[in-house]
Amino acid sequence: MTIRIVTDSACDLTPEQSDANSITVVPLSIRFGSEEFVDRQDLTPQAFWAKVKSSPTLPETAAPSPGAFEQAFRAAAADGATGVVSVNLSSSLSATFQSASLAAMAVADVIDVRVVDSRSITLGQGFMTLAAAKVAAGGGTIDEVERAATAFVGRTFVYGALDTLENLKKGGRIGGAQALLGSLFSIKPMLSISTGVVEEHGKQRTRSKALAQLVTLVEQAKAQHGGILELAVVHGDAPDVDVFLNLLNPQFPIDRVTVGQIGAVIGTHAGPGVMGIAFTVPPQP
């Protein structure tokens, strides 16, 4: 029995991570005006942030079509897979989950596909995908692989410190952070995406205070949940990522932190300079 793992490019896994774990990544697309790019194929994270700096227009994202997922699922079947688990970007933020679900129904007579709503973004989603891939690599059944991913829904937390809400506002993903708009330019907004939607999680007057608040969130999570299993620092071409890692070190060893560049899908809405954390916690008794 061979179970394959599929996800989408909002997971922010690197090509090396996805290749090493036999994960198929279905890309979203990015538009700058009339120019359209396939995420992480036509446009690497580094190229995306360079284009953000030079482009007069804000980028936009588009979910993959059901056909793109169907192609991935059929390819897995043709390669001998007996099932697929697809771990996808929060259904509250994108039509990506819906596209994967429609594709799963379209191939139901060919291969069993389970679509998991991560209720997360970036490496929060990535951690769930890697957990599923680990069980699949160990010969797990499709039920076991699906449970490996869903076990982290509700135990995965993502927080971000933005330099601006402008991208989020124009992208229509402001959600529960609407109240922040009145002081858009005078604060560093803190957001939580830990329940699958964008919610306000406070505001700080300076960048340094915003980063310190992220560290405090890690400290609080350790106390509340009895520890942290995995932690990632994700950022949008932020020049102070090393400074932030040093701030985190007393709470979580730097050599155990996964550092990732936020790609175009999340970066389009979060904006340049965003600094985020994604972490998983143990199951509660």
PDB file of C-alpha atoms in Angstrom:
ATOM      1  CA  MET A   1       0.000   0.000   0.000  1.00  0.00           C
ATOM      2  CA  THR A   2       1.457   3.338  -1.084  1.00  0.00           C
ATOM      3  CA  ILE A   3      -0.077   6.603   0.058  1.00  0.00           C
ATOM      4  CA  ARG A   4       1.017   9.812  -1.638  1.00  0.00           C
ATOM      5  CA  ILE A   5       0.963  13.273  -0.138  1.00  0.00           C
ATOM      6  CA  VAL A   6      -0.233  16.343  -2.001  1.00  0.00           C
ATOM      7  CA  THR A   7      -0.343  19.927  -0.769  1.00  0.00           C
ATOM      8  CA  ASP A   8      -0.399  23.422  -2.252  1.00  0.00           C
ATOM      9  CA  SER A   9       2.264  26.081  -2.443  1.00  0.00           C
ATOM     10  CA  ALA A  10       0.865  28.079   0.489  1.00  0.00           C
ATOM     11  CA  CYS A  11       2.647  25.532   2.723  1.00  0.00           C
ATOM     12  CA  ASP A  12       5.983  27.290   2.072  1.00  0.00           C
ATOM     13  CA  LEU A  13       7.942  24.032   2.052  1.00  0.00           C
ATOM     14  CA  THR A  14      11.122  24.342   0.033  1.00  0.00           C
ATOM     15  CA  PRO A  15      11.580  22.209  -3.096  1.00  0.00           C
ATOM     16  CA  GLU A  16      14.244  20.279  -1.164  1.00  0.00           C
ATOM     17  CA  GLN A  17      11.772  19.498   1.637  1.00  0.00           C
ATOM     18  CA  SER A  18       8.987  18.427  -0.706  1.00  0.00           C
ATOM     19  CA  ASP A  19      11.304  16.325  -2.881  1.00  0.00           C
ATOM     20  CA  ALA A  20      12.951  14.608   0.106  1.00  0.00           C
ATOM     21  CA  ASN A  21       9.530  13.645   1.466  1.00  0.00           C
ATOM     22  CA  SER A  22       7.886  12.722  -1.859  1.00  0.00           C
ATOM     23  CA  ILE A  23       5.336  15.517  -1.544  1.00  0.00           C
ATOM     24  CA  THR A  24       3.573  16.860  -4.641  1.00  0.00           C
ATOM     25  CA  VAL A  25       2.983  20.616  -4.424  1.00  0.00           C
ATOM     26  CA  VAL A  26       0.159  22.046  -6.524  1.00  0.00           C
ATOM     27  CA  PRO A  27       0.964  25.723  -7.084  1.00  0.00           C
ATOM     28  CA  LEU A  28      -1.275  28.732  -6.766  1.00  0.00           C
ATOM     29  CA  SER A  29      -0.775  31.540  -9.259  1.00  0.00           C
ATOM     30  CA  ILE A  30       0.318  35.119  -8.693  1.00  0.00           C
ATOM     31  CA  ARG A  31      -0.642  38.164 -10.747  1.00  0.00           C
ATOM     32  CA  PHE A  32       1.111  41.503 -10.962  1.00  0.00           C
ATOM     33  CA  GLY A  33      -1.275  43.512 -13.111  1.00  0.00           C
ATOM     34  CA  SER A  34      -1.456  41.670 -16.429  1.00  0.00           C
ATOM     35  CA  GLU A  35       1.512  39.412 -15.647  1.00  0.00           C
ATOM     36  CA  GLU A  36       0.737  35.977 -14.222  1.00  0.00           C
ATOM     37  CA  PHE A  37       3.220  33.593 -12.602  1.00  0.00           C
ATOM     38  CA  VAL A  38       3.048  30.059 -11.278  1.00  0.00           C
ATOM     39  CA  ASP A  39       4.115  30.129  -7.648  1.00  0.00           C
ATOM     40  CA  ARG A  40       7.569  28.653  -6.966  1.00  0.00           C
ATOM     41  CA  GLN A  41       7.882  27.563 -10.608  1.00  0.00           C
ATOM     42  CA  ASP A  42       7.937  30.884 -12.438  1.00  0.00           C
ATOM     43  CA  LEU A  43       8.545  32.887  -9.273  1.00  0.00           C
ATOM     44  CA  THR A  44      10.758  31.868  -6.349  1.00  0.00           C
ATOM     45  CA  PRO A  45      10.167  33.569  -2.985  1.00  0.00           C
ATOM     46  CA  GLN A  46      13.297  35.655  -3.527  1.00  0.00           C
ATOM     47  CA  ALA A  47      12.140  36.745  -6.988  1.00  0.00           C
ATOM     48  CA  PHE A  48       8.664  37.501  -5.643  1.00  0.00           C
ATOM     49  CA  TRP A  49       9.939  39.867  -2.958  1.00  0.00           C
ATOM     50  CA  ALA A  50      12.227  41.589  -5.455  1.00  0.00           C
ATOM     51  CA  LYS A  51       9.237  42.098  -7.747  1.00  0.00           C
ATOM     52  CA  VAL A  52       7.107  43.424  -4.879  1.00  0.00           C
ATOM     53  CA  LYS A  53       9.713  46.132  -4.287  1.00  0.00           C
ATOM     54  CA  SER A  54       9.828  47.177  -7.942  1.00  0.00           C
ATOM     55  CA  SER A  55       6.169  46.769  -8.952  1.00  0.00           C
ATOM     56  CA  PRO A  56       3.794  49.759  -8.826  1.00  0.00           C
ATOM     57  CA  THR A  57       0.833  47.417  -8.230  1.00  0.00           C
ATOM     58  CA  LEU A  58       0.133  44.991  -5.412  1.00  0.00           C
ATOM     59  CA  PRO A  59       0.086  41.320  -6.401  1.00  0.00           C
ATOM     60  CA  GLU A  60      -2.991  39.094  -6.320  1.00  0.00           C
ATOM     61  CA  THR A  61      -3.318  35.355  -5.825  1.00  0.00           C
ATOM     62  CA  ALA A  62      -5.532  32.761  -7.487  1.00  0.00           C
ATOM     63  CA  ALA A  63      -6.305  29.253  -6.237  1.00  0.00           C
ATOM     64  CA  PRO A  64      -5.356  26.243  -8.360  1.00  0.00           C
ATOM     65  CA  SER A  65      -8.143  24.896 -10.521  1.00  0.00           C
ATOM     66  CA  PRO A  66      -9.775  21.569  -9.626  1.00  0.00           C
ATOM     67  CA  GLY A  67      -8.118  20.277 -12.789  1.00  0.00           C
ATOM     68  CA  ALA A  68      -4.654  20.987 -11.395  1.00  0.00           C
ATOM     69  CA  PHE A  69      -5.387  18.857  -8.340  1.00  0.00           C
ATOM     70  CA  GLU A  70      -7.065  16.193 -10.454  1.00  0.00           C
ATOM     71  CA  GLN A  71      -3.927  15.941 -12.547  1.00  0.00           C
ATOM     72  CA  ALA A  72      -1.832  15.441  -9.399  1.00  0.00           C
ATOM     73  CA  PHE A  73      -4.201  12.804  -8.019  1.00  0.00           C
ATOM     74  CA  ARG A  74      -4.355  10.879 -11.308  1.00  0.00           C
ATOM     75  CA  ALA A  75      -0.567  11.019 -11.600  1.00  0.00           C
ATOM     76  CA  ALA A  76      -0.269   9.452  -8.149  1.00  0.00           C
ATOM     77  CA  ALA A  77      -2.635   6.655  -9.178  1.00  0.00           C
ATOM     78  CA  ALA A  78      -0.735   6.078 -12.413  1.00  0.00           C
ATOM     79  CA  ASP A  79       2.462   5.806 -10.390  1.00  0.00           C
ATOM     80  CA  GLY A  80       1.020   3.009  -8.288  1.00  0.00           C
ATOM     81  CA  ALA A  81      -0.378   4.866  -5.293  1.00  0.00           C
ATOM     82  CA  THR A  82      -3.385   3.310  -3.595  1.00  0.00           C
ATOM     83  CA  GLY A  83      -4.472   6.541  -1.963  1.00  0.00           C
ATOM     84  CA  VAL A  84      -3.720  10.250  -1.607  1.00  0.00           C
ATOM     85  CA  VAL A  85      -3.904  12.601   1.362  1.00  0.00           C
ATOM     86  CA  SER A  86      -4.050  16.251   0.314  1.00  0.00           C
ATOM     87  CA  VAL A  87      -3.252  18.807   3.035  1.00  0.00           C
ATOM     88  CA  ASN A  88      -4.428  22.245   2.013  1.00  0.00           C
ATOM     89  CA  LEU A  89      -4.492  25.927   2.870  1.00  0.00           C
ATOM     90  CA  SER A  90      -7.244  27.008   5.272  1.00  0.00           C
ATOM     91  CA  SER A  91     -10.632  26.833   3.574  1.00  0.00           C
ATOM     92  CA  SER A  92     -11.575  30.180   5.158  1.00  0.00           C
ATOM     93  CA  LEU A  93      -8.822  31.992   3.293  1.00  0.00           C
ATOM     94  CA  SER A  94      -8.844  30.494  -0.185  1.00  0.00           C
ATOM     95  CA  ALA A  95     -10.790  28.368  -2.658  1.00  0.00           C
ATOM     96  CA  THR A  96      -7.821  25.990  -2.781  1.00  0.00           C
ATOM     97  CA  PHE A  97      -9.409  23.472  -0.395  1.00  0.00           C
ATOM     98  CA  GLN A  98     -12.604  23.527  -2.455  1.00  0.00           C
ATOM     99  CA  SER A  99     -10.645  22.870  -5.656  1.00  0.00           C
ATOM    100  CA  ALA A 100      -8.906  19.880  -4.062  1.00  0.00           C
ATOM    101  CA  SER A 101     -12.233  18.546  -2.762  1.00  0.00           C
ATOM    102  CA  LEU A 102     -13.865  18.796  -6.197  1.00  0.00           C
ATOM    103  CA  ALA A 103     -10.889  17.021  -7.731  1.00  0.00           C
ATOM    104  CA  ALA A 104     -11.102  14.261  -5.132  1.00  0.00           C
ATOM    105  CA  MET A 105     -14.712  13.614  -6.138  1.00  0.00           C
ATOM    106  CA  ALA A 106     -13.755  13.604  -9.813  1.00  0.00           C
ATOM    107  CA  VAL A 107     -11.217  10.801  -9.291  1.00  0.00           C
ATOM    108  CA  ALA A 108     -13.215   8.788  -6.739  1.00  0.00           C
ATOM    109  CA  ASP A 109     -13.542   5.876  -9.163  1.00  0.00           C
ATOM    110  CA  VAL A 110      -9.765   5.828  -9.695  1.00  0.00           C
ATOM    111  CA  ILE A 111      -8.158   6.479  -6.300  1.00  0.00           C
ATOM    112  CA  ASP A 112      -9.177   7.239  -2.721  1.00  0.00           C
ATOM    113  CA  VAL A 113      -8.306  10.870  -1.932  1.00  0.00           C
ATOM    114  CA  ARG A 114      -8.708  12.438   1.510  1.00  0.00           C
ATOM    115  CA  VAL A 115      -8.594  16.237   1.596  1.00  0.00           C
ATOM    116  CA  VAL A 116      -7.521  17.823   4.893  1.00  0.00           C
ATOM    117  CA  ASP A 117      -8.353  21.419   5.747  1.00  0.00           C
ATOM    118  CA  SER A 118      -5.230  22.478   7.621  1.00  0.00           C
ATOM    119  CA  ARG A 119      -6.977  25.552   9.066  1.00  0.00           C
ATOM    120  CA  SER A 120      -3.498  27.013   8.791  1.00  0.00           C
ATOM    121  CA  ILE A 121      -1.016  28.695   6.475  1.00  0.00           C
ATOM    122  CA  THR A 122       2.686  28.723   5.633  1.00  0.00           C
ATOM    123  CA  LEU A 123       4.810  26.285   7.691  1.00  0.00           C
ATOM    124  CA  GLY A 124       1.913  25.567  10.036  1.00  0.00           C
ATOM    125  CA  GLN A 125       0.368  23.859   7.024  1.00  0.00           C
ATOM    126  CA  GLY A 126       3.830  22.589   6.131  1.00  0.00           C
ATOM    127  CA  PHE A 127       4.283  20.864   9.505  1.00  0.00           C
ATOM    128  CA  MET A 128       1.007  18.970   9.011  1.00  0.00           C
ATOM    129  CA  THR A 129       2.049  17.948   5.509  1.00  0.00           C
ATOM    130  CA  LEU A 130       5.408  16.656   6.734  1.00  0.00           C
ATOM    131  CA  ALA A 131       3.702  14.724   9.543  1.00  0.00           C
ATOM    132  CA  ALA A 132       1.479  12.989   6.996  1.00  0.00           C
ATOM    133  CA  ALA A 133       4.464  12.281   4.738  1.00  0.00           C
ATOM    134  CA  LYS A 134       6.375  10.666   7.600  1.00  0.00           C
ATOM    135  CA  VAL A 135       3.566   8.208   8.309  1.00  0.00           C
ATOM    136  CA  ALA A 136       3.121   7.522   4.592  1.00  0.00           C
ATOM    137  CA  ALA A 137       6.846   6.784   4.236  1.00  0.00           C
ATOM    138  CA  GLY A 138       6.527   4.311   7.108  1.00  0.00           C
ATOM    139  CA  GLY A 139       3.872   2.347   5.251  1.00  0.00           C
ATOM    140  CA  GLY A 140       0.847   3.784   7.049  1.00  0.00           C
ATOM    141  CA  THR A 141      -2.672   3.216   5.781  1.00  0.00           C
ATOM    142  CA  ILE A 142      -4.627   6.085   4.291  1.00  0.00           C
ATOM    143  CA  ASP A 143      -6.585   6.402   7.541  1.00  0.00           C
ATOM    144  CA  GLU A 144      -3.356   6.586   9.539  1.00  0.00           C
ATOM    145  CA  VAL A 145      -1.836   9.137   7.187  1.00  0.00           C
ATOM    146  CA  GLU A 146      -4.963  11.283   7.262  1.00  0.00           C
ATOM    147  CA  ARG A 147      -5.016  11.141  11.080  1.00  0.00           C
ATOM    148  CA  ALA A 148      -1.352  12.171  11.205  1.00  0.00           C
ATOM    149  CA  ALA A 149      -2.297  15.446   9.534  1.00  0.00           C
ATOM    150  CA  THR A 150      -5.641  16.086  11.217  1.00  0.00           C
ATOM    151  CA  ALA A 151      -4.116  15.418  14.648  1.00  0.00           C
ATOM    152  CA  PHE A 152      -2.348  18.772  14.350  1.00  0.00           C
ATOM    153  CA  VAL A 153      -5.428  20.784  13.389  1.00  0.00           C
ATOM    154  CA  GLY A 154      -6.128  22.758  16.554  1.00  0.00           C
ATOM    155  CA  ARG A 155      -2.608  22.103  17.830  1.00  0.00           C
ATOM    156  CA  THR A 156      -0.850  24.295  15.276  1.00  0.00           C
ATOM    157  CA  PHE A 157      -0.503  28.012  15.917  1.00  0.00           C
ATOM    158  CA  VAL A 158       0.586  30.760  13.539  1.00  0.00           C
ATOM    159  CA  TYR A 159       1.218  34.360  14.555  1.00  0.00           C
ATOM    160  CA  GLY A 160       2.599  37.225  12.547  1.00  0.00           C
ATOM    161  CA  ALA A 161       3.939  40.724  13.087  1.00  0.00           C
ATOM    162  CA  LEU A 162       3.250  42.885  10.041  1.00  0.00           C
ATOM    163  CA  ASP A 163       4.922  46.091   8.986  1.00  0.00           C
ATOM    164  CA  THR A 164       1.672  47.185   7.318  1.00  0.00           C
ATOM    165  CA  LEU A 165      -1.935  46.057   6.877  1.00  0.00           C
ATOM    166  CA  GLU A 166      -2.132  47.599   3.414  1.00  0.00           C
ATOM    167  CA  ASN A 167      -1.668  44.304   1.553  1.00  0.00           C
ATOM    168  CA  LEU A 168      -4.105  42.465   3.798  1.00  0.00           C
ATOM    169  CA  LYS A 169      -6.698  45.220   3.433  1.00  0.00           C
ATOM    170  CA  LYS A 170      -6.491  45.378  -0.360  1.00  0.00           C
ATOM    171  CA  GLY A 171      -6.449  41.590  -0.628  1.00  0.00           C
ATOM    172  CA  GLY A 172      -9.732  41.289   1.236  1.00  0.00           C
ATOM    173  CA  ARG A 173      -8.339  38.936   3.899  1.00  0.00           C
ATOM    174  CA  ILE A 174      -8.555  41.356   6.814  1.00  0.00           C
ATOM    175  CA  GLY A 175     -11.191  39.304   8.675  1.00  0.00           C
ATOM    176  CA  GLY A 176     -11.169  39.911  12.429  1.00  0.00           C
ATOM    177  CA  ALA A 177      -8.384  42.466  12.127  1.00  0.00           C
ATOM    178  CA  GLN A 178     -10.786  45.105  10.781  1.00  0.00           C
ATOM    179  CA  ALA A 179     -10.479  47.147  13.978  1.00  0.00           C
ATOM    180  CA  LEU A 180      -6.815  47.794  13.301  1.00  0.00           C
ATOM    181  CA  LEU A 181      -7.471  49.847  10.188  1.00  0.00           C
ATOM    182  CA  GLY A 182      -8.045  53.110  12.014  1.00  0.00           C
ATOM    183  CA  SER A 183      -4.404  53.274  13.015  1.00  0.00           C
ATOM    184  CA  LEU A 184      -2.988  51.567   9.955  1.00  0.00           C
ATOM    185  CA  PHE A 185       0.227  53.535   9.712  1.00  0.00           C
ATOM    186  CA  SER A 186       1.064  54.106  13.370  1.00  0.00           C
ATOM    187  CA  ILE A 187       1.282  50.536  14.661  1.00  0.00           C
ATOM    188  CA  LYS A 188       2.841  47.153  14.013  1.00  0.00           C
ATOM    189  CA  PRO A 189      -0.185  44.850  13.771  1.00  0.00           C
ATOM    190  CA  MET A 190      -0.084  41.421  15.421  1.00  0.00           C
ATOM    191  CA  LEU A 191      -2.222  38.748  13.801  1.00  0.00           C
ATOM    192  CA  SER A 192      -3.233  35.194  14.618  1.00  0.00           C
ATOM    193  CA  ILE A 193      -4.167  32.674  11.940  1.00  0.00           C
ATOM    194  CA  SER A 194      -4.420  29.798  14.408  1.00  0.00           C
ATOM    195  CA  THR A 195      -8.106  29.047  13.838  1.00  0.00           C
ATOM    196  CA  GLY A 196      -7.967  29.256  10.066  1.00  0.00           C
ATOM    197  CA  VAL A 197      -9.060  32.893   9.809  1.00  0.00           C
ATOM    198  CA  VAL A 198      -7.170  36.150  10.222  1.00  0.00           C
ATOM    199  CA  GLU A 199      -7.731  37.621  13.681  1.00  0.00           C
ATOM    200  CA  GLU A 200      -6.279  40.574  15.521  1.00  0.00           C
ATOM    201  CA  HIS A 201      -3.827  39.594  18.242  1.00  0.00           C
ATOM    202  CA  GLY A 202      -2.818  42.988  19.544  1.00  0.00           C
ATOM    203  CA  LYS A 203      -0.728  45.819  18.241  1.00  0.00           C
ATOM    204  CA  GLN A 204       2.672  47.196  19.082  1.00  0.00           C
ATOM    205  CA  ARG A 205       4.141  50.637  18.521  1.00  0.00           C
ATOM    206  CA  THR A 206       7.543  49.479  17.296  1.00  0.00           C
ATOM    207  CA  ARG A 207       9.082  46.612  15.396  1.00  0.00           C
ATOM    208  CA  SER A 208      11.203  45.595  18.385  1.00  0.00           C
ATOM    209  CA  LYS A 209       8.143  45.387  20.626  1.00  0.00           C
ATOM    210  CA  ALA A 210       6.310  43.323  17.994  1.00  0.00           C
ATOM    211  CA  LEU A 211       9.163  40.813  17.826  1.00  0.00           C
ATOM    212  CA  ALA A 212       9.330  40.680  21.614  1.00  0.00           C
ATOM    213  CA  GLN A 213       5.605  39.914  21.670  1.00  0.00           C
ATOM    214  CA  LEU A 214       6.149  36.943  19.335  1.00  0.00           C
ATOM    215  CA  VAL A 215       8.732  35.616  21.790  1.00  0.00           C
ATOM    216  CA  THR A 216       6.240  36.079  24.615  1.00  0.00           C
ATOM    217  CA  LEU A 217       3.670  34.060  22.673  1.00  0.00           C
ATOM    218  CA  VAL A 218       6.144  31.179  22.458  1.00  0.00           C
ATOM    219  CA  GLU A 219       6.834  31.419  26.177  1.00  0.00           C
ATOM    220  CA  GLN A 220       3.116  31.441  26.975  1.00  0.00           C
ATOM    221  CA  ALA A 221       2.438  28.479  24.689  1.00  0.00           C
ATOM    222  CA  LYS A 222       5.137  26.426  26.402  1.00  0.00           C
ATOM    223  CA  ALA A 223       3.571  27.104  29.787  1.00  0.00           C
ATOM    224  CA  GLN A 224       0.002  26.525  28.647  1.00  0.00           C
ATOM    225  CA  HIS A 225       0.551  23.404  26.571  1.00  0.00           C
ATOM    226  CA  GLY A 226       3.447  21.767  28.388  1.00  0.00           C
ATOM    227  CA  GLY A 227       5.993  22.457  25.670  1.00  0.00           C
ATOM    228  CA  ILE A 228       6.375  23.005  21.942  1.00  0.00           C
ATOM    229  CA  LEU A 229       7.081  20.150  19.546  1.00  0.00           C
ATOM    230  CA  GLU A 230       8.222  22.103  16.492  1.00  0.00           C
ATOM    231  CA  LEU A 231       8.767  25.764  15.784  1.00  0.00           C
ATOM    232  CA  ALA A 232       9.352  27.673  12.575  1.00  0.00           C
ATOM    233  CA  VAL A 233      10.278  31.265  11.939  1.00  0.00           C
ATOM    234  CA  VAL A 234       8.859  32.484   8.646  1.00  0.00           C
ATOM    235  CA  HIS A 235       9.486  35.892   7.165  1.00  0.00           C
ATOM    236  CA  GLY A 236       8.940  38.050   4.132  1.00  0.00           C
ATOM    237  CA  ASP A 237      12.459  39.076   3.158  1.00  0.00           C
ATOM    238  CA  ALA A 238      12.938  40.508   6.660  1.00  0.00           C
ATOM    239  CA  PRO A 239      16.455  41.867   7.284  1.00  0.00           C
ATOM    240  CA  ASP A 240      16.264  41.250  11.039  1.00  0.00           C
ATOM    241  CA  VAL A 241      15.516  37.511  11.056  1.00  0.00           C
ATOM    242  CA  ASP A 242      18.823  36.736  12.817  1.00  0.00           C
ATOM    243  CA  VAL A 243      18.012  39.292  15.492  1.00  0.00           C
ATOM    244  CA  PHE A 244      14.669  37.605  16.040  1.00  0.00           C
ATOM    245  CA  LEU A 245      16.234  34.135  16.235  1.00  0.00           C
ATOM    246  CA  ASN A 246      18.556  35.355  18.976  1.00  0.00           C
ATOM    247  CA  LEU A 247      15.564  36.735  20.866  1.00  0.00           C
ATOM    248  CA  LEU A 248      13.866  33.346  20.575  1.00  0.00           C
ATOM    249  CA  ASN A 249      16.865  31.305  21.657  1.00  0.00           C
ATOM    250  CA  PRO A 250      16.123  31.363  25.418  1.00  0.00           C
ATOM    251  CA  GLN A 251      12.672  29.922  24.699  1.00  0.00           C
ATOM    252  CA  PHE A 252      13.512  27.471  21.904  1.00  0.00           C
ATOM    253  CA  PRO A 253      17.005  26.451  20.752  1.00  0.00           C
ATOM    254  CA  ILE A 254      18.006  28.067  17.475  1.00  0.00           C
ATOM    255  CA  ASP A 255      19.373  24.781  16.116  1.00  0.00           C
ATOM    256  CA  ARG A 256      15.881  23.282  16.361  1.00  0.00           C
ATOM    257  CA  VAL A 257      14.100  26.184  14.669  1.00  0.00           C
ATOM    258  CA  THR A 258      13.034  25.780  11.045  1.00  0.00           C
ATOM    259  CA  VAL A 259      13.600  29.055   9.190  1.00  0.00           C
ATOM    260  CA  GLY A 260      11.568  29.618   6.066  1.00  0.00           C
ATOM    261  CA  GLN A 261      10.948  32.378   3.572  1.00  0.00           C
ATOM    262  CA  ILE A 262       7.278  33.221   3.152  1.00  0.00           C
ATOM    263  CA  GLY A 263       6.402  32.773  -0.481  1.00  0.00           C
ATOM    264  CA  ALA A 264       4.113  34.650  -2.823  1.00  0.00           C
ATOM    265  CA  VAL A 265       0.810  33.125  -1.668  1.00  0.00           C
ATOM    266  CA  ILE A 266       0.965  34.347   1.920  1.00  0.00           C
ATOM    267  CA  GLY A 267       3.375  37.184   1.191  1.00  0.00           C
ATOM    268  CA  THR A 268       0.887  38.802  -1.190  1.00  0.00           C
ATOM    269  CA  HIS A 269      -1.429  39.443   1.751  1.00  0.00           C
ATOM    270  CA  ALA A 270       1.073  39.811   4.596  1.00  0.00           C
ATOM    271  CA  GLY A 271       3.324  42.298   2.843  1.00  0.00           C
ATOM    272  CA  PRO A 272       7.098  42.777   2.947  1.00  0.00           C
ATOM    273  CA  GLY A 273       8.934  42.557   6.248  1.00  0.00           C
ATOM    274  CA  VAL A 274       6.392  40.272   7.897  1.00  0.00           C
ATOM    275  CA  MET A 275       7.849  38.124  10.667  1.00  0.00           C
ATOM    276  CA  GLY A 276       5.955  35.074  11.795  1.00  0.00           C
ATOM    277  CA  ILE A 277       6.097  32.005  13.961  1.00  0.00           C
ATOM    278  CA  ALA A 278       4.421  28.661  13.425  1.00  0.00           C
ATOM    279  CA  PHE A 279       4.507  25.970  16.072  1.00  0.00           C
ATOM    280  CA  THR A 280       2.842  22.745  17.136  1.00  0.00           C
ATOM    281  CA  VAL A 281       2.060  21.683  20.679  1.00  0.00           C
ATOM    282  CA  PRO A 282       1.597  18.266  22.321  1.00  0.00           C
ATOM    283  CA  PRO A 283      -1.864  16.706  22.583  1.00  0.00           C
ATOM    284  CA  GLN A 284      -3.647  17.657  25.766  1.00  0.00           C
ATOM    285  CA  PRO A 285      -4.609  14.911  28.231  1.00  0.00           C
TER     286      PRO A 285
END
